[in-house]
PDB file of C-alpha atoms in Angstrom:
ATOM      1  CA  MET A 119      13.314 -22.892  -4.580  1.00  0.00           C
ATOM      2  CA  HIS A 120      13.564 -20.551  -7.711  1.00  0.00           C
ATOM      3  CA  VAL A 121       9.708 -20.115  -7.828  1.00  0.00           C
ATOM      4  CA  SER A 122       9.952 -16.831  -9.941  1.00  0.00           C
ATOM      5  CA  GLU A 123      11.440 -19.047 -12.885  1.00  0.00           C
ATOM      6  CA  VAL A 124       8.900 -21.638 -12.822  1.00  0.00           C
ATOM      7  CA  GLU A 125       6.905 -22.008 -16.258  1.00  0.00           C
ATOM      8  CA  TRP A 126       3.158 -22.415 -16.218  1.00  0.00           C
ATOM      9  CA  SER A 127       1.363 -24.427 -19.063  1.00  0.00           C
ATOM     10  CA  LYS A 128      -1.813 -23.322 -20.546  1.00  0.00           C
ATOM     11  CA  THR A 129      -3.748 -26.135 -18.347  1.00  0.00           C
ATOM     12  CA  GLU A 130      -1.907 -25.105 -15.431  1.00  0.00           C
ATOM     13  CA  GLU A 131      -2.773 -21.390 -15.917  1.00  0.00           C
ATOM     14  CA  GLU A 132      -6.483 -22.188 -16.228  1.00  0.00           C
ATOM     15  CA  ILE A 133      -6.285 -24.259 -12.983  1.00  0.00           C
ATOM     16  CA  ALA A 134      -4.500 -21.630 -11.074  1.00  0.00           C
ATOM     17  CA  LYS A 135      -6.931 -18.909 -12.415  1.00  0.00           C
ATOM     18  CA  HIS A 136      -9.843 -20.847 -11.273  1.00  0.00           C
ATOM     19  CA  ALA A 137      -8.522 -21.570  -7.914  1.00  0.00           C
ATOM     20  CA  PHE A 138      -7.414 -17.966  -7.519  1.00  0.00           C
ATOM     21  CA  GLU A 139     -10.870 -16.660  -8.324  1.00  0.00           C
ATOM     22  CA  LYS A 140     -12.588 -19.266  -6.180  1.00  0.00           C
ATOM     23  CA  ALA A 141     -10.543 -18.177  -3.121  1.00  0.00           C
ATOM     24  CA  TYR A 142     -11.114 -14.494  -3.906  1.00  0.00           C
ATOM     25  CA  GLN A 143     -14.855 -15.074  -3.998  1.00  0.00           C
ATOM     26  CA  ARG A 144     -14.855 -17.084  -0.844  1.00  0.00           C
ATOM     27  CA  GLU A 145     -13.176 -14.397   0.841  1.00  0.00           C
ATOM     28  CA  ILE A 146     -15.327 -11.652  -0.392  1.00  0.00           C
ATOM     29  CA  GLU A 147     -18.284 -13.592   0.582  1.00  0.00           C
ATOM     30  CA  ALA A 148     -16.829 -13.820   4.035  1.00  0.00           C
ATOM     31  CA  VAL A 149     -16.212 -10.175   4.368  1.00  0.00           C
ATOM     32  CA  ILE A 150     -19.860  -9.403   2.762  1.00  0.00           C
ATOM     33  CA  GLN A 151     -21.423 -11.703   5.425  1.00  0.00           C
ATOM     34  CA  GLU A 152     -19.504  -9.941   8.302  1.00  0.00           C
ATOM     35  CA  VAL A 153     -20.836  -6.454   7.064  1.00  0.00           C
ATOM     36  CA  ARG A 154     -24.289  -7.503   6.677  1.00  0.00           C
ATOM     37  CA  GLN A 155     -24.231  -8.872  10.207  1.00  0.00           C
ATOM     38  CA  ARG A 156     -22.523  -5.631  11.576  1.00  0.00           C
ATOM     39  CA  SER A 157     -24.794  -3.424   9.707  1.00  0.00           C
ATOM     40  CA  SER A 158     -28.057  -5.152  10.823  1.00  0.00           C
ATOM     41  CA  LYS A 159     -27.047  -4.509  14.397  1.00  0.00           C
ATOM     42  CA  MET A 160     -25.360  -1.171  14.467  1.00  0.00           C
ATOM     43  CA  THR A 161     -27.371   1.929  15.890  1.00  0.00           C
ATOM     44  CA  GLN A 162     -24.483   4.203  16.540  1.00  0.00           C
ATOM     45  CA  ALA A 163     -22.117   6.323  14.823  1.00  0.00           C
ATOM     46  CA  ASP A 164     -19.008   4.682  16.313  1.00  0.00           C
ATOM     47  CA  GLU A 165     -20.225   1.212  15.353  1.00  0.00           C
ATOM     48  CA  MET A 166     -20.595   2.552  11.782  1.00  0.00           C
ATOM     49  CA  TRP A 167     -17.222   4.120  11.809  1.00  0.00           C
ATOM     50  CA  GLN A 168     -15.802   0.703  13.321  1.00  0.00           C
ATOM     51  CA  LEU A 169     -17.391  -0.778  10.088  1.00  0.00           C
ATOM     52  CA  HIS A 170     -15.675   1.483   8.214  1.00  0.00           C
ATOM     53  CA  ASP A 171     -12.326   0.738   9.594  1.00  0.00           C
ATOM     54  CA  PHE A 172     -12.960  -3.058   9.203  1.00  0.00           C
ATOM     55  CA  LEU A 173     -13.797  -2.485   5.499  1.00  0.00           C
ATOM     56  CA  SER A 174     -10.629  -0.082   5.115  1.00  0.00           C
ATOM     57  CA  ALA A 175      -8.375  -2.847   6.668  1.00  0.00           C
ATOM     58  CA  ARG A 176      -9.841  -5.836   4.712  1.00  0.00           C
ATOM     59  CA  ARG A 177      -9.721  -4.091   1.270  1.00  0.00           C
ATOM     60  CA  HIS A 178      -6.060  -3.144   1.889  1.00  0.00           C
ATOM     61  CA  GLU A 179      -5.190  -6.563   2.924  1.00  0.00           C
ATOM     62  CA  ILE A 180      -7.168  -8.262   0.168  1.00  0.00           C
ATOM     63  CA  ASP A 181      -5.666  -5.881  -2.584  1.00  0.00           C
ATOM     64  CA  GLY A 182      -2.230  -6.669  -1.581  1.00  0.00           C
ATOM     65  CA  LYS A 183      -3.094 -10.368  -1.011  1.00  0.00           C
ATOM     66  CA  TYR A 184      -4.633 -11.348  -4.281  1.00  0.00           C
ATOM     67  CA  GLU A 185      -1.659 -10.691  -6.732  1.00  0.00           C
ATOM     68  CA  TYR A 186      -2.159 -12.712  -9.815  1.00  0.00           C
ATOM     69  CA  ARG A 187       1.385 -12.893 -11.272  1.00  0.00           C
ATOM     70  CA  TYR A 188       2.833 -16.305 -12.061  1.00  0.00           C
ATOM     71  CA  SER A 189       6.168 -15.468 -10.600  1.00  0.00           C
ATOM     72  CA  VAL A 190       4.444 -15.121  -6.847  1.00  0.00           C
ATOM     73  CA  LEU A 191       1.504 -17.525  -7.381  1.00  0.00           C
ATOM     74  CA  ILE A 192       3.032 -20.375  -5.447  1.00  0.00           C
ATOM     75  CA  PHE A 193       3.308 -17.995  -2.487  1.00  0.00           C
ATOM     76  CA  VAL A 194      -0.089 -16.537  -2.899  1.00  0.00           C
ATOM     77  CA  PHE A 195      -1.496 -20.065  -3.084  1.00  0.00           C
ATOM     78  CA  ALA A 196       0.263 -21.310   0.044  1.00  0.00           C
ATOM     79  CA  ARG A 197      -0.989 -18.263   1.891  1.00  0.00           C
ATOM     80  CA  LEU A 198      -4.579 -18.815   0.922  1.00  0.00           C
ATOM     81  CA  ILE A 199      -4.406 -22.381   1.935  1.00  0.00           C
ATOM     82  CA  LYS A 200      -3.037 -21.443   5.170  1.00  0.00           C
ATOM     83  CA  GLU A 201      -5.734 -18.943   5.810  1.00  0.00           C
ATOM     84  CA  GLY A 202      -8.368 -21.340   4.676  1.00  0.00           C
ATOM     85  CA  TRP A 203      -9.619 -19.796   1.515  1.00  0.00           C
ATOM     86  CA  LEU A 204      -8.313 -22.557  -0.788  1.00  0.00           C
ATOM     87  CA  HIS A 205      -7.894 -26.289  -0.412  1.00  0.00           C
ATOM     88  CA  LEU A 206      -4.693 -27.871  -1.743  1.00  0.00           C
ATOM     89  CA  ASP A 207      -6.723 -30.357  -3.760  1.00  0.00           C
ATOM     90  CA  GLU A 208      -8.365 -27.593  -5.835  1.00  0.00           C
ATOM     91  CA  LEU A 209      -4.798 -26.991  -7.163  1.00  0.00           C
ATOM     92  CA  GLN A 210      -4.779 -30.717  -8.736  1.00  0.00           C
ATOM     93  CA  GLY A 211      -3.614 -30.541 -12.106  1.00  0.00           C
ATOM     94  CA  LEU A 212      -0.864 -28.232 -11.454  1.00  0.00           C
ATOM     95  CA  GLU A 213       2.767 -29.953 -11.964  1.00  0.00           C
ATOM     96  CA  LYS A 214       3.843 -32.145  -9.041  1.00  0.00           C
ATOM     97  CA  ASP A 215       6.898 -29.938  -8.258  1.00  0.00           C
ATOM     98  CA  LYS A 216       4.553 -26.978  -7.842  1.00  0.00           C
ATOM     99  CA  LEU A 217       2.140 -28.771  -5.386  1.00  0.00           C
ATOM    100  CA  THR A 218       4.774 -29.901  -3.438  1.00  0.00           C
ATOM    101  CA  LYS A 219       6.332 -26.311  -3.047  1.00  0.00           C
ATOM    102  CA  VAL A 220       2.859 -25.211  -2.149  1.00  0.00           C
ATOM    103  CA  ALA A 221       2.478 -27.865   0.245  1.00  0.00           C
ATOM    104  CA  VAL A 222       5.752 -27.336   2.049  1.00  0.00           C
ATOM    105  CA  MET A 223       5.083 -23.629   2.166  1.00  0.00           C
ATOM    106  CA  THR A 224       1.763 -24.227   3.828  1.00  0.00           C
ATOM    107  CA  ARG A 225       3.549 -26.218   6.624  1.00  0.00           C
ATOM    108  CA  MET A 226       6.036 -23.465   7.408  1.00  0.00           C
TER     109      MET A 226
ATOM    110  CA  MET B  92     -22.535  39.567  10.659  1.00  0.00           C
ATOM    111  CA  HIS B  93     -19.859  39.113  13.256  1.00  0.00           C
ATOM    112  CA  VAL B  94     -20.893  35.690  14.076  1.00  0.00           C
ATOM    113  CA  SER B  95     -17.847  34.668  15.853  1.00  0.00           C
ATOM    114  CA  GLU B  96     -18.275  37.269  18.665  1.00  0.00           C
ATOM    115  CA  VAL B  97     -21.681  36.221  19.540  1.00  0.00           C
ATOM    116  CA  GLU B  98     -22.320  35.272  23.011  1.00  0.00           C
ATOM    117  CA  TRP B  99     -24.319  32.209  24.089  1.00  0.00           C
ATOM    118  CA  SER B 100     -26.239  31.876  27.358  1.00  0.00           C
ATOM    119  CA  LYS B 101     -26.373  28.792  29.276  1.00  0.00           C
ATOM    120  CA  THR B 102     -29.903  27.973  28.113  1.00  0.00           C
ATOM    121  CA  GLU B 103     -28.742  28.776  24.474  1.00  0.00           C
ATOM    122  CA  GLU B 104     -25.982  26.376  24.802  1.00  0.00           C
ATOM    123  CA  GLU B 105     -28.297  23.559  25.985  1.00  0.00           C
ATOM    124  CA  ILE B 106     -30.718  24.252  23.049  1.00  0.00           C
ATOM    125  CA  ALA B 107     -27.713  24.405  20.492  1.00  0.00           C
ATOM    126  CA  LYS B 108     -26.303  21.256  21.967  1.00  0.00           C
ATOM    127  CA  HIS B 109     -29.449  19.403  21.658  1.00  0.00           C
ATOM    128  CA  ALA B 110     -30.351  20.517  18.157  1.00  0.00           C
ATOM    129  CA  PHE B 111     -26.777  19.560  17.132  1.00  0.00           C
ATOM    130  CA  GLU B 112     -26.895  16.203  18.483  1.00  0.00           C
ATOM    131  CA  LYS B 113     -30.432  15.635  17.068  1.00  0.00           C
ATOM    132  CA  ALA B 114     -29.010  16.547  13.514  1.00  0.00           C
ATOM    133  CA  TYR B 115     -26.289  14.401  13.712  1.00  0.00           C
ATOM    134  CA  GLN B 116     -28.142  11.333  15.007  1.00  0.00           C
ATOM    135  CA  ARG B 117     -30.557  11.863  12.168  1.00  0.00           C
ATOM    136  CA  GLU B 118     -27.656  11.936   9.748  1.00  0.00           C
ATOM    137  CA  ILE B 119     -26.118   8.929  11.327  1.00  0.00           C
ATOM    138  CA  GLU B 120     -29.424   6.985  11.132  1.00  0.00           C
ATOM    139  CA  ALA B 121     -29.614   7.852   7.383  1.00  0.00           C
ATOM    140  CA  VAL B 122     -26.145   6.644   6.637  1.00  0.00           C
ATOM    141  CA  ILE B 123     -26.901   3.516   8.567  1.00  0.00           C
ATOM    142  CA  GLN B 124     -30.064   2.702   6.731  1.00  0.00           C
ATOM    143  CA  GLU B 125     -28.290   3.285   3.496  1.00  0.00           C
ATOM    144  CA  VAL B 126     -25.408   1.032   4.631  1.00  0.00           C
ATOM    145  CA  ARG B 127     -28.181  -1.627   5.533  1.00  0.00           C
ATOM    146  CA  GLN B 128     -29.885  -1.431   2.301  1.00  0.00           C
ATOM    147  CA  ARG B 129     -26.773  -1.603   0.455  1.00  0.00           C
ATOM    148  CA  SER B 130     -25.100  -4.687   2.229  1.00  0.00           C
ATOM    149  CA  SER B 131     -28.276  -6.590   2.291  1.00  0.00           C
ATOM    150  CA  LYS B 132     -28.408  -6.414  -1.603  1.00  0.00           C
ATOM    151  CA  MET B 133     -24.568  -6.722  -2.437  1.00  0.00           C
ATOM    152  CA  THR B 134     -23.053 -10.019  -3.510  1.00  0.00           C
ATOM    153  CA  GLN B 135     -19.917  -8.863  -5.535  1.00  0.00           C
ATOM    154  CA  ALA B 136     -16.506  -7.300  -4.395  1.00  0.00           C
ATOM    155  CA  ASP B 137     -17.059  -4.165  -6.390  1.00  0.00           C
ATOM    156  CA  GLU B 138     -20.249  -3.348  -4.706  1.00  0.00           C
ATOM    157  CA  MET B 139     -18.620  -3.826  -1.345  1.00  0.00           C
ATOM    158  CA  TRP B 140     -15.735  -1.481  -2.161  1.00  0.00           C
ATOM    159  CA  GLN B 141     -18.194   0.905  -3.399  1.00  0.00           C
ATOM    160  CA  LEU B 142     -19.807   0.700   0.055  1.00  0.00           C
ATOM    161  CA  HIS B 143     -16.382   1.420   1.400  1.00  0.00           C
ATOM    162  CA  ASP B 144     -15.995   4.500  -0.794  1.00  0.00           C
ATOM    163  CA  PHE B 145     -19.424   5.621   0.292  1.00  0.00           C
ATOM    164  CA  LEU B 146     -18.602   5.361   4.061  1.00  0.00           C
ATOM    165  CA  SER B 147     -15.169   6.918   3.414  1.00  0.00           C
ATOM    166  CA  ALA B 148     -16.788   9.843   1.737  1.00  0.00           C
ATOM    167  CA  ARG B 149     -19.778  10.273   4.386  1.00  0.00           C
ATOM    168  CA  ARG B 150     -17.265  10.017   7.260  1.00  0.00           C
ATOM    169  CA  HIS B 151     -14.979  12.747   5.961  1.00  0.00           C
ATOM    170  CA  GLU B 152     -18.048  15.025   5.251  1.00  0.00           C
ATOM    171  CA  ILE B 153     -19.778  14.258   8.621  1.00  0.00           C
ATOM    172  CA  ASP B 154     -16.563  14.751  10.454  1.00  0.00           C
ATOM    173  CA  GLY B 155     -15.993  18.159   8.892  1.00  0.00           C
ATOM    174  CA  LYS B 156     -19.463  19.415   9.097  1.00  0.00           C
ATOM    175  CA  TYR B 157     -20.270  18.603  12.806  1.00  0.00           C
ATOM    176  CA  GLU B 158     -17.937  21.162  14.275  1.00  0.00           C
ATOM    177  CA  TYR B 159     -19.295  22.261  17.695  1.00  0.00           C
ATOM    178  CA  ARG B 160     -17.711  25.619  18.230  1.00  0.00           C
ATOM    179  CA  TYR B 161     -19.865  28.429  19.151  1.00  0.00           C
ATOM    180  CA  SER B 162     -17.950  30.854  16.923  1.00  0.00           C
ATOM    181  CA  VAL B 163     -19.048  28.600  13.835  1.00  0.00           C
ATOM    182  CA  LEU B 164     -22.293  27.348  15.206  1.00  0.00           C
ATOM    183  CA  ILE B 165     -24.512  29.703  13.171  1.00  0.00           C
ATOM    184  CA  PHE B 166     -23.010  28.412   9.870  1.00  0.00           C
ATOM    185  CA  VAL B 167     -23.309  24.790  11.036  1.00  0.00           C
ATOM    186  CA  PHE B 168     -26.912  25.255  11.856  1.00  0.00           C
ATOM    187  CA  ALA B 169     -27.580  26.991   8.539  1.00  0.00           C
ATOM    188  CA  ARG B 170     -26.065  24.216   6.710  1.00  0.00           C
ATOM    189  CA  LEU B 171     -27.773  21.426   8.546  1.00  0.00           C
ATOM    190  CA  ILE B 172     -31.061  23.141   8.099  1.00  0.00           C
ATOM    191  CA  LYS B 173     -30.622  23.525   4.477  1.00  0.00           C
ATOM    192  CA  GLU B 174     -29.634  19.968   4.110  1.00  0.00           C
ATOM    193  CA  GLY B 175     -32.699  18.760   5.999  1.00  0.00           C
ATOM    194  CA  TRP B 176     -31.009  17.418   9.162  1.00  0.00           C
ATOM    195  CA  LEU B 177     -32.466  20.133  11.368  1.00  0.00           C
ATOM    196  CA  HIS B 178     -35.648  22.586  11.436  1.00  0.00           C
ATOM    197  CA  LEU B 179     -35.253  25.918  12.234  1.00  0.00           C
ATOM    198  CA  ASP B 180     -38.105  25.752  14.879  1.00  0.00           C
ATOM    199  CA  GLU B 181     -35.857  23.283  16.783  1.00  0.00           C
ATOM    200  CA  LEU B 182     -33.511  26.363  17.654  1.00  0.00           C
ATOM    201  CA  GLN B 183     -36.476  28.081  19.268  1.00  0.00           C
ATOM    202  CA  GLY B 184     -34.971  29.613  22.554  1.00  0.00           C
ATOM    203  CA  LEU B 185     -32.083  30.996  20.824  1.00  0.00           C
ATOM    204  CA  GLU B 186     -31.776  34.934  20.896  1.00  0.00           C
ATOM    205  CA  LYS B 187     -33.789  36.318  18.034  1.00  0.00           C
ATOM    206  CA  ASP B 188     -30.651  37.811  16.374  1.00  0.00           C
ATOM    207  CA  LYS B 189     -29.109  34.431  16.062  1.00  0.00           C
ATOM    208  CA  LEU B 190     -32.436  32.962  14.732  1.00  0.00           C
ATOM    209  CA  THR B 191     -32.419  35.645  12.060  1.00  0.00           C
ATOM    210  CA  LYS B 192     -28.847  35.097  11.019  1.00  0.00           C
ATOM    211  CA  VAL B 193     -29.581  31.307  10.762  1.00  0.00           C
ATOM    212  CA  ALA B 194     -32.674  31.872   8.908  1.00  0.00           C
ATOM    213  CA  VAL B 195     -31.128  34.393   6.457  1.00  0.00           C
ATOM    214  CA  MET B 196     -28.113  31.988   5.789  1.00  0.00           C
ATOM    215  CA  THR B 197     -30.442  29.024   4.926  1.00  0.00           C
ATOM    216  CA  ARG B 198     -31.894  31.026   2.129  1.00  0.00           C
ATOM    217  CA  MET B 199     -28.653  32.007   0.636  1.00  0.00           C
TER     218      MET B 199
END
């Protein structure tokens, strides 16, 4: 699969951008919920530093994961679907070949 | 002032330990309140990363500040009083000479 050489049409770019942002917003929302829940319960320093560790880890992971480059987007989408932040049908409108690649990768 | 050579009696150690922990608990409580307030309002990724930055900075500062060594405790107490986490009268029971040093330093 020569994913990096794949071309993206204007329409596909819009679909991709939209799906990418939707997944990002969902994941951020989940982290926000977790932060809210933890911070409403915490009373001790160690719980607060654990929250800080949690945020450090999530930030690092999210920064690395959401890479909007067309050469890697197929991989990014496959990962996001696998992790539950995106549904394959939210990529409808992409070329069949791209959708197949994403679908295959999510099953790997 | 040769603060580092000062001796601490058992009673003074207890008073110091208690005051130190009280100040720490107060400061932690203030950070927890701030985290709660921020997290209850936040809706966007950048607000969450700002909360992470805030926690990183506070953790670094607090870790460095709360150094429980008798050789530096007079300085630590002076700083804590200056910042409002401790009151001079919570150190009552310490040798007059130590109290004077702390009081002088808080006015510097």
